CSV table of C-alpha atoms in Angstrom, one decimal:
chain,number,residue,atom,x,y,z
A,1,UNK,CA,-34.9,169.5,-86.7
A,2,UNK,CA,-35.9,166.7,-88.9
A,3,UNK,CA,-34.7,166.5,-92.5
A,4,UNK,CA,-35.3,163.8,-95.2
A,5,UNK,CA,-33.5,165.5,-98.3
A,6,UNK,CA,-30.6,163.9,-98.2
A,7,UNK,CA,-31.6,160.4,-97.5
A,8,UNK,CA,-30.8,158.2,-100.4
A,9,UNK,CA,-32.4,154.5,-100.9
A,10,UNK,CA,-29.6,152.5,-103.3
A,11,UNK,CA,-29.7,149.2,-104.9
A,12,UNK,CA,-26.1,147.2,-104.0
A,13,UNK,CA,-25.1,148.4,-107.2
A,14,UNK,CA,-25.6,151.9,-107.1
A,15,UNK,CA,-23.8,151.5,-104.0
A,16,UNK,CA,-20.8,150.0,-105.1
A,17,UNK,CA,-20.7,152.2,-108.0
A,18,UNK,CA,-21.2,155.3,-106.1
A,19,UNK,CA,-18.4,154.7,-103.4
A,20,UNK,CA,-16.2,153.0,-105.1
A,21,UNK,CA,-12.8,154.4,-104.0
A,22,UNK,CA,-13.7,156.0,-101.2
A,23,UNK,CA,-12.4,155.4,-97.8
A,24,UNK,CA,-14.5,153.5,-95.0
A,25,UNK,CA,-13.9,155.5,-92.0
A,26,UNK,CA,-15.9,153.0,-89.7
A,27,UNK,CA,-17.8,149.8,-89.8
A,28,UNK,CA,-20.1,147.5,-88.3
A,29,UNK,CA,-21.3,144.3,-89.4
A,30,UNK,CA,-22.9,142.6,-86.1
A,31,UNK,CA,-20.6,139.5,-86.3
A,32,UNK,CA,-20.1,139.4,-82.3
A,33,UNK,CA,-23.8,141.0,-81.8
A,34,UNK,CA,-24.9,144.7,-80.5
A,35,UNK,CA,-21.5,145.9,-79.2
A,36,UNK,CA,-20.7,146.5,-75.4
A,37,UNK,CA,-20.1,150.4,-76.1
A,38,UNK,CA,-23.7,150.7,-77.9
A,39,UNK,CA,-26.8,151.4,-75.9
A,40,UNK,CA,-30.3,149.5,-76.3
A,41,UNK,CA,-33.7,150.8,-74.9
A,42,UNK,CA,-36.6,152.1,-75.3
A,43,UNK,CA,-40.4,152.7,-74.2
A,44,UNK,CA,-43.6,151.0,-74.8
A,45,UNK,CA,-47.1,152.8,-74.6
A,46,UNK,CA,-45.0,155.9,-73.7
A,47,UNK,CA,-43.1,154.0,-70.4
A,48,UNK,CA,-39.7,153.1,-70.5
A,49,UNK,CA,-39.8,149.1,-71.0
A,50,UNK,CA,-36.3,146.9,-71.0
A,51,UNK,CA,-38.7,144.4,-73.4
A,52,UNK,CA,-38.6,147.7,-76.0
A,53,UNK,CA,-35.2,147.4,-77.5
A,54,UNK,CA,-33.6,145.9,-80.8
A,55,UNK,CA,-32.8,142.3,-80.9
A,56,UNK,CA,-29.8,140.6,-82.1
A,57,UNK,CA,-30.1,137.6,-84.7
A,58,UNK,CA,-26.9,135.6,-84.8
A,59,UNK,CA,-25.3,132.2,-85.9
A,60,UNK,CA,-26.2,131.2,-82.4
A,61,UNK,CA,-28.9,133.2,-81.1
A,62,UNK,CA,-32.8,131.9,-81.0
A,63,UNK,CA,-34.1,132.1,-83.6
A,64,UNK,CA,-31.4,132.9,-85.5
A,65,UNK,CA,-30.1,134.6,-88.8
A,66,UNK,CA,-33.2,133.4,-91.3
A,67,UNK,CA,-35.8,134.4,-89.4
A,68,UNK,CA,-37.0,138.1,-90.0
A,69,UNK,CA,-40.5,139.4,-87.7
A,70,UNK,CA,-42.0,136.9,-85.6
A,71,UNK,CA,-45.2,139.1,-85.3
A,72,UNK,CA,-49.1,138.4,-85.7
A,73,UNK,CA,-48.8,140.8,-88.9
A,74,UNK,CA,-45.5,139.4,-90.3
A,75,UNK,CA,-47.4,137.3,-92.7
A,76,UNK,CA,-46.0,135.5,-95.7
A,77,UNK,CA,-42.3,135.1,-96.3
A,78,UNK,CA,-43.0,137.8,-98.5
A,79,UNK,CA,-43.9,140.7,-96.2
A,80,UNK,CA,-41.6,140.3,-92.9
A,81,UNK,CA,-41.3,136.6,-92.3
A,82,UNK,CA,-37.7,136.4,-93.7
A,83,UNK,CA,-34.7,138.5,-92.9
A,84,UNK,CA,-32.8,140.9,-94.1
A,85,UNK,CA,-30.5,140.2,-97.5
A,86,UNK,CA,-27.2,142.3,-96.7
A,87,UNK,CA,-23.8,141.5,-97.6
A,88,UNK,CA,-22.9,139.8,-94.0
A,89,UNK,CA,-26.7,138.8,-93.1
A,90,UNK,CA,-25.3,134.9,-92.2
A,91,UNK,CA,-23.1,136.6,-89.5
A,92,UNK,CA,-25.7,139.0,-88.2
A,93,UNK,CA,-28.0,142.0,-88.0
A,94,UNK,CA,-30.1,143.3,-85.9
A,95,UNK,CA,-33.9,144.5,-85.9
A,96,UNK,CA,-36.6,146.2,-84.4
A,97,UNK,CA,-39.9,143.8,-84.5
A,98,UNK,CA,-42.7,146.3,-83.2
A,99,UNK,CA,-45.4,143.7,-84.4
A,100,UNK,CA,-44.2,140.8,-82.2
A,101,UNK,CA,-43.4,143.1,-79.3
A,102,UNK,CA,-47.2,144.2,-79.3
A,103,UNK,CA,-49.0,140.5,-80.1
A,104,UNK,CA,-46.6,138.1,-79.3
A,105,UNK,CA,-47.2,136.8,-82.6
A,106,UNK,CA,-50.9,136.5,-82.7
A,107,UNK,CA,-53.0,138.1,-85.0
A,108,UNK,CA,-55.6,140.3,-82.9
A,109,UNK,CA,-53.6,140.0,-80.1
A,110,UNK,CA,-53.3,143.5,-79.8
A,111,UNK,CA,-51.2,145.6,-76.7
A,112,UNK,CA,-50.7,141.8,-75.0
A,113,UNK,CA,-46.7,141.1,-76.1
A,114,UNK,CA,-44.7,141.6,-74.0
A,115,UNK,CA,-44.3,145.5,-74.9
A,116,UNK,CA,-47.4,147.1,-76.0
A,117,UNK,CA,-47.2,149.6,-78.8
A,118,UNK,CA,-46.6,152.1,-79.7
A,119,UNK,CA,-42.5,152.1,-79.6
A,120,UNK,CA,-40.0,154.5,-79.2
A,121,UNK,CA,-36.8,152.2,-79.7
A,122,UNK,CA,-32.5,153.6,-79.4
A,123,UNK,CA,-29.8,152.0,-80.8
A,124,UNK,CA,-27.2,154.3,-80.0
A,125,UNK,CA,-22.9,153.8,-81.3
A,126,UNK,CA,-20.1,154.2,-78.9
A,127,UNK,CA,-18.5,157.5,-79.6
A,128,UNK,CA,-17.0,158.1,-83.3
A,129,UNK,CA,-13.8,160.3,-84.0
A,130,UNK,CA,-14.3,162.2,-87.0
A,131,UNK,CA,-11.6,164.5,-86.9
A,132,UNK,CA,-10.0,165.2,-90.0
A,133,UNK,CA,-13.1,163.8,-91.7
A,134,UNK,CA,-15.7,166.9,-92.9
A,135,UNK,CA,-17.6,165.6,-95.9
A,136,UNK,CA,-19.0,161.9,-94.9
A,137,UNK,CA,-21.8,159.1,-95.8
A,138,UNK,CA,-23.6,157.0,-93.2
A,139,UNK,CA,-24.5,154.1,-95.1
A,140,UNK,CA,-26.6,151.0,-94.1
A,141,UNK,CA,-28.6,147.9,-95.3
A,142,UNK,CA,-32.2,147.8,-94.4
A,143,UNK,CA,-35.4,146.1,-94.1
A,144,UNK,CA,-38.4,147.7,-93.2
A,145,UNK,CA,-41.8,147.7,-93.3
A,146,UNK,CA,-44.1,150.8,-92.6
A,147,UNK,CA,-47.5,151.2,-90.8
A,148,UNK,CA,-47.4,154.7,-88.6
A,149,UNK,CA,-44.9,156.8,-87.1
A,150,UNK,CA,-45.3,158.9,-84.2
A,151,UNK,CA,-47.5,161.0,-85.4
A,152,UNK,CA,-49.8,158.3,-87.1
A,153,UNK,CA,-50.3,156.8,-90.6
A,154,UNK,CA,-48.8,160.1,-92.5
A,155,UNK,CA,-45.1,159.3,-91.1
A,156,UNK,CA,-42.5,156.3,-91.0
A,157,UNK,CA,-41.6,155.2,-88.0
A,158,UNK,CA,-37.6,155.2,-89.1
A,159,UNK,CA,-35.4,157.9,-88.0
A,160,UNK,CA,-31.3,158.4,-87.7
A,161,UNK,CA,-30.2,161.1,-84.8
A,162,UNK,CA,-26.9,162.7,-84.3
A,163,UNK,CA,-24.9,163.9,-81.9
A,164,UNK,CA,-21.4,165.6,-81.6
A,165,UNK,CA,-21.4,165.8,-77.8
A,166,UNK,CA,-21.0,161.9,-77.2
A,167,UNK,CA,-24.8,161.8,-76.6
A,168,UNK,CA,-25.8,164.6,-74.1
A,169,UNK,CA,-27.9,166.0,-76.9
A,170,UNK,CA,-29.4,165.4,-80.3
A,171,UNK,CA,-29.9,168.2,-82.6
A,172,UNK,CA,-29.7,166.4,-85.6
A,173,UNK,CA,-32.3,164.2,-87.2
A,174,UNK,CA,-33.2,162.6,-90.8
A,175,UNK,CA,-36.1,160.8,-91.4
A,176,UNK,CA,-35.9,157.8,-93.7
A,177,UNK,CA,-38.9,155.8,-95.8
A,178,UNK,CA,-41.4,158.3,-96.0
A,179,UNK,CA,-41.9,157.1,-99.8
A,180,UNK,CA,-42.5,153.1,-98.8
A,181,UNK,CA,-46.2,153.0,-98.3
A,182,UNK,CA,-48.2,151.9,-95.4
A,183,UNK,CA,-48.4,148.3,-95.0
A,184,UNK,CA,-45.9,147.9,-97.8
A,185,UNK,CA,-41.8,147.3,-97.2
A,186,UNK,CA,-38.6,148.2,-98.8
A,187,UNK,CA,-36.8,145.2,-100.4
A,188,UNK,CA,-34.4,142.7,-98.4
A,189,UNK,CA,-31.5,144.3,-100.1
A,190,UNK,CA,-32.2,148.0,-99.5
A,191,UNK,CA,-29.2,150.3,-98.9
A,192,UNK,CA,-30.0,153.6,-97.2
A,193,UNK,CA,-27.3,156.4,-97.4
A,194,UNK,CA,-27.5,159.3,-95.5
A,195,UNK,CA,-25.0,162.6,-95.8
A,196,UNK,CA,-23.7,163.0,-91.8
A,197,UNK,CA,-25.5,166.5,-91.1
A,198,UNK,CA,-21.9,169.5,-92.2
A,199,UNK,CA,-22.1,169.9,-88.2
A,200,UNK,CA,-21.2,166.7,-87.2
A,201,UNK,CA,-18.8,165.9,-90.0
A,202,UNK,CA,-15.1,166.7,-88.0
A,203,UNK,CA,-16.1,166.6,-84.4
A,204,UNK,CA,-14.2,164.0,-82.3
A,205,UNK,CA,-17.5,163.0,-80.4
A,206,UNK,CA,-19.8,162.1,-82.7
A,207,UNK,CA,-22.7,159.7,-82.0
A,208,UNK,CA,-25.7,158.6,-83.9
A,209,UNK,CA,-28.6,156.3,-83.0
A,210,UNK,CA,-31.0,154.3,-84.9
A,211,UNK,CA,-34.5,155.3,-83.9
A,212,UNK,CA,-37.5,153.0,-84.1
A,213,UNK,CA,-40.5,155.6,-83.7
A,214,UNK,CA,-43.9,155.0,-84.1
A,215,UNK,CA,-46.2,151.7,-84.4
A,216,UNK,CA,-45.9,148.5,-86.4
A,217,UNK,CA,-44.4,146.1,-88.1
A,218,UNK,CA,-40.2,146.2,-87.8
A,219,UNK,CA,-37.0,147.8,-89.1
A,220,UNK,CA,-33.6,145.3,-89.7
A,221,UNK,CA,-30.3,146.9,-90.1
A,222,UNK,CA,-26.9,145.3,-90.8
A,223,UNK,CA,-23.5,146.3,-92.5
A,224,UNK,CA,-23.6,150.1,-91.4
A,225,UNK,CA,-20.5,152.2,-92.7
A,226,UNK,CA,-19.4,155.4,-92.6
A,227,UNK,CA,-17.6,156.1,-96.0
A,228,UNK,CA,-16.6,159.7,-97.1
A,229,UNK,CA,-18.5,161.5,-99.6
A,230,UNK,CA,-17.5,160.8,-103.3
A,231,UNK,CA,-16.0,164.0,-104.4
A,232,UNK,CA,-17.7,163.8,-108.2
């Protein structure tokens, strides 16, 4: 099932207001890149495609942590050129760049990247223990820009799946951005924070994945927590 009621969008702030106090059960701030124990792939014009999968941007990596899309449509600095503003953005994020993947940077250029559109794109954690833990907050930083999901121009193309079996299924699904419009983006600062579905809260083999569904133009992500619910 999909749900987007509990999705939150926060300013820094809010967020530090909000969860101030509570404990972080789990982080991730990208500083060594995508981690071993996560998995990265995807599809492109509905066949799987190693070229479909999140990219790392690093202190060493090409191009590295200033540069956001490198697509046809990325535009001005304004719109997608420039990357994500989260706490630890000069150590690293990662991002999804459905625009370059399609037109290899050239406007026009359509289905002739190196992965034609449209995307379906994983990034999936290494199992989570969440014993003990019942009432808990997946929090992120994000960048994103919307054109069409996967079922056109009337969805995002953002989605966060979860799974209690260490990834053999995934009943659980929010959608996020649904209220950014097409062809317009979140800010660089953007915090989403999503309550971890009551069934997955506890469990000892708990997943989730960052799903890039749909076409156009890219979703960044750094500085992903799980924090426990404020209790007020």
């Amino acid at each position: 099932t999909v749900d987007e009621a509990p999705a939150r969008l926060l300013s820094t702030d809010e967020v530090a207001k909000y969860y101030q106090g509570e404990t972080v059960i789990w982080t991730e701030t990208f500083a060594n890149g995508i981690p071993t124990t996560w998995m990265n792939y995807g599809t492109a014009n509905g066949t799987a495609d190693p070229d479909a999968k999140w990219e790392y941007r690093g202190t060493t990596t090409t191009p590295g942590v200033v540069t956001g899309s490198r697509g046809g449509y990325a535009g001005t600095a304004a719109t997608g050129q420039l990357a994500i503003q989260s706490p630890t953005e000069a150590n690293g994020f990662v991002l999804f760049d459905s625009d370059f993947l399609d037109n290899a940077g050239i406007a026009g250029n359509f289905g002739n990247g190196i992965a034609a559109a449209p995307h379906v794109a994983n990034l999936t954690s290494g199992v989570i223990n969440l014993t003990g833990y019942t009432e808990v907050d997946l929090v992120f930083n994000q960048y994103y820009r919307r054109f069409a999901g996967p079922t056109g121009q009337g969805v995002p193309a953002t989605y966060i799946d979860f799974s209690i079996n260490g990834g053999t299924t995934w009943p659980y699904t929010v959608m996020l951005n649904s209220g950014i419009a097409v062809n317009s983006a979140t800010t660089r600062t953007d915090v989403a924070a999503v309550p971890i579905p009551t069934a997955v809260g506890g469990q000892a083999n708990v997943k989730f994945r960052f799903r890039f569904d749909g076409d156009y133009y890219f979703w960044q992500i750094d500085d992903v927590k799980i924090i426990e619910t404020p209790k007020h």
